[in-house]
XYZ file of C-alpha atoms in Angstrom:
207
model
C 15.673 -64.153 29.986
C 14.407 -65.041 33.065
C 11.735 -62.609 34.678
C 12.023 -63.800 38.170
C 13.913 -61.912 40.807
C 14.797 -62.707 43.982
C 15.155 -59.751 46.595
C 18.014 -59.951 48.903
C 19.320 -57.232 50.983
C 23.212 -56.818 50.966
C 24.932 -54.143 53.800
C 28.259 -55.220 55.128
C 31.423 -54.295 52.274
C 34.629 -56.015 52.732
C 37.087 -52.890 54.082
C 39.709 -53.673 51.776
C 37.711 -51.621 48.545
C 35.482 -48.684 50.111
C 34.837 -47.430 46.394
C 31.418 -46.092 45.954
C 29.011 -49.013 43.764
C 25.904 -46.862 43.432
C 24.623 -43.121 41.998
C 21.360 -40.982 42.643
C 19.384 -39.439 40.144
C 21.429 -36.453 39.678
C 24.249 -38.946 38.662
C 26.376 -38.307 41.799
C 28.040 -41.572 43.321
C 26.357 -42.181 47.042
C 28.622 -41.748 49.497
C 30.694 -44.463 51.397
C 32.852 -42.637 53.689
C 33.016 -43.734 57.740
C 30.030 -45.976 58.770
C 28.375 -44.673 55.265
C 29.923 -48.002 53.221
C 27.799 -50.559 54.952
C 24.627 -48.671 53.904
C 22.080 -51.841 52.660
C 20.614 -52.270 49.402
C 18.223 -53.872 47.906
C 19.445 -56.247 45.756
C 17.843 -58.276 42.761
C 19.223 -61.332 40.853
C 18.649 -61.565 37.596
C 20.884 -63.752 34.865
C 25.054 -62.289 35.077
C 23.536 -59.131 37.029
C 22.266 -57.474 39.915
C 19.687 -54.702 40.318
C 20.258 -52.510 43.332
C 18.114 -49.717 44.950
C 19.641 -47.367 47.787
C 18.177 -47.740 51.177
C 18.916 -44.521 53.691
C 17.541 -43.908 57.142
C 14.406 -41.709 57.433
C 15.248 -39.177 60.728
C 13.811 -36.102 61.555
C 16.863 -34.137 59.504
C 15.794 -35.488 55.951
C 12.022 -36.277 56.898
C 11.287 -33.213 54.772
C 12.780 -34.026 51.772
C 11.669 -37.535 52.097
C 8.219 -36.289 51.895
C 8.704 -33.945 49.758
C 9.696 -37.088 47.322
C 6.995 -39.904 48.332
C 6.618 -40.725 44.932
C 10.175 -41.729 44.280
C 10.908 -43.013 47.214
C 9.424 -46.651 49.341
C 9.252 -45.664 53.022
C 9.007 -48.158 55.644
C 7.753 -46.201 58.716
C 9.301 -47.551 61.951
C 10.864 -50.934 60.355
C 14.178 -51.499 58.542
C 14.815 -53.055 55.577
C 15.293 -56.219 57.219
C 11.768 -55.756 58.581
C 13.032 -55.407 62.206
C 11.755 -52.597 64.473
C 13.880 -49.124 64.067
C 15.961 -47.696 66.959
C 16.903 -44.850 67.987
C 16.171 -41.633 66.474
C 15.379 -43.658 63.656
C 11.524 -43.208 62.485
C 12.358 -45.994 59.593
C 13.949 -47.025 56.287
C 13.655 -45.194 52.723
C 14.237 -47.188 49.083
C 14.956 -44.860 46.633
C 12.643 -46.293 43.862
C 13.725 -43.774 41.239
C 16.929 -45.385 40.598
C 18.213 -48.461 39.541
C 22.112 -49.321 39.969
C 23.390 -52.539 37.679
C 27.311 -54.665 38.296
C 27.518 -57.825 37.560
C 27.106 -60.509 40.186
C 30.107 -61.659 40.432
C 31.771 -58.627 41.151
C 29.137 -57.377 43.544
C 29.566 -60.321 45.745
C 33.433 -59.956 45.882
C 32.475 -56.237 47.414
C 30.659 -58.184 50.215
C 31.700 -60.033 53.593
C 30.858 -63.816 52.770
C 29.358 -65.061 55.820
C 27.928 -61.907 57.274
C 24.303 -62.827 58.997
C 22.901 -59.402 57.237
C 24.169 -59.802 53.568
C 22.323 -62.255 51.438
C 19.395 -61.656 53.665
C 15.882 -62.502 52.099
C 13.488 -59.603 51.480
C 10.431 -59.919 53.348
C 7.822 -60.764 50.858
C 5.276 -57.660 52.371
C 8.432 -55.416 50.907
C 9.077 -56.908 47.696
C 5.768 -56.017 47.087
C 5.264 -52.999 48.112
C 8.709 -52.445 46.277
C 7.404 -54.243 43.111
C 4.537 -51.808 43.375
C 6.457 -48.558 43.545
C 9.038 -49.794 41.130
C 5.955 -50.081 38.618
C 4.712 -46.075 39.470
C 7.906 -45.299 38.111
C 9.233 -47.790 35.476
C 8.871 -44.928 32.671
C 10.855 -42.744 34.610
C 13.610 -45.128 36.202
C 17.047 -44.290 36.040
C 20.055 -46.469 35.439
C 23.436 -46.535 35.938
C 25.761 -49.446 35.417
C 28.864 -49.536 37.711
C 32.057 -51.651 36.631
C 35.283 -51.742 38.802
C 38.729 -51.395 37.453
C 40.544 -53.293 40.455
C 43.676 -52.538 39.302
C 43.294 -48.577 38.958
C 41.079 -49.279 42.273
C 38.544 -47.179 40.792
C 34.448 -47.437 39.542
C 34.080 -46.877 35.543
C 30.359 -45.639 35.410
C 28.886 -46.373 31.653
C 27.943 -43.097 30.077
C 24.399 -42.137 29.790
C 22.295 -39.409 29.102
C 22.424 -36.750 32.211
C 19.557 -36.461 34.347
C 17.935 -33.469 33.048
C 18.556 -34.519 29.230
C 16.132 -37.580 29.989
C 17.893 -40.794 29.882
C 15.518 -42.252 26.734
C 18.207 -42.151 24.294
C 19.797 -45.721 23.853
C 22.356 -44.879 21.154
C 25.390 -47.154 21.946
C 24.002 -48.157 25.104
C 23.639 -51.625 24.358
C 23.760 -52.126 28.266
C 21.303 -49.394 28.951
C 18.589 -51.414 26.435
C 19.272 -54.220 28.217
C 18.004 -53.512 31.766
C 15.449 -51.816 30.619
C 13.643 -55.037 29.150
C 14.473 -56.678 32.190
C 13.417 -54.550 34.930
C 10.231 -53.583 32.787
C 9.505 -57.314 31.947
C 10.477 -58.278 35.663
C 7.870 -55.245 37.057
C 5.475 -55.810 34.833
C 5.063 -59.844 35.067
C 4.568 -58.954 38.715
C 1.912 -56.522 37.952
C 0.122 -58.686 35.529
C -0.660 -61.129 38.746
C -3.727 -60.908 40.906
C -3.850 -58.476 43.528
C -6.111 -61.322 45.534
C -3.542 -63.729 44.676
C -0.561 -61.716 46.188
C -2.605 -61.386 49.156
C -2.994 -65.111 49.384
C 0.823 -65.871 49.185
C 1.436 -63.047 51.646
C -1.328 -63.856 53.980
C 0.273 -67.622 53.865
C 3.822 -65.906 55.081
C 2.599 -65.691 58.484
């Protein structure tokens, strides 16, 4: 298996499928409608698959509930995902950390325009970490949910899991469920395991 993931950021769909791809952590799909589909996520390779987190504006309207769930949630005060200064009435960027969506790769990038500046876009290493970091608060408590696409029904088939308030532990015919739990727990903790003084070094050498 290989424990290294790259972070990319992915934001602009194609408009010919405007399907929901991800769920929160009351198992309700994210909405996509309007100028809601080319929402960015965080995106991490690994093997056949991708790893995606949900990345929403932080505004005065939701700054509240934001707070109110710091330890879930990554938030980049006054910067965007794609470390650029906020505008607006923007005060920043929020990844959800609580929740981990999974397609396969090949599939995601058919969702995506191919030559969009803003999709493939590398993660600024300063985030990765600090998303590596949160991501590691909460790897006992992560939940998953594993989106395939039925493009002839033009529909998303969500694998079944436990609900949110059942806990999501059990793994009985989840074969899939087992699976991305080894790898985002090997991937988060081979992070951990390196040196804090040695992170600093590779990001101090970013500049």
């Amino acid at each position: 298996m290989n424990v290294i993931m790259l972070g990319k950021v992915f934001r602009f769909r194609n408009l010919d499928n405007t399907l929901p791809i991800a769920r929160d952590r009351y198992f309700e799909p994210i909405d996509t409608s309007g100028s809601k589909l080319h929402r960015p996520y965080v995106v991490f390779y690994s093997d056949d698959k991708v790893y995606y987190l949900t990345v929403k504006t932080l505004k005065k309207g939701n700054e509240a509930s934001i707070y109110r769930n710091q330890d879930k949630n990554l938030i980049l005060l006054n910067k965007n995902v794609y470390n650029e200064w906020v505008k607006g009435k923007a005060l920043g960027n929020v990844i959800d950390c609580s929740v981990v969506n999974i397609m396969d790769k090949k599939l995601f990038e058919q969702l995506y325009q191919e030559d969009e500046y803003y999709n493939n876009y590398q993660l600024a290493p300063w985030i990765y970490d600090e998303v590596m970091n949160k991501l590691y608060e909460n790897k006992n408590k992560l939940i998953f949910h594993y989106a395939q696409l039925d493009f002839k029904e033009n529909k998303i088939i969500w694998q079944d899991t436990k609900k949110f308030d059942d806990n999501q532990n059990s793994t009985n015919n989840n074969k899939w469920l087992v699976r991305a739990k080894k790898v985002i727990t090997t991937v988060i903790e081979t992070y951990h395991s390196i040196s804090r003084d040695e992170i600093e070094k590779r990001l101090n050498n970013q500049d």
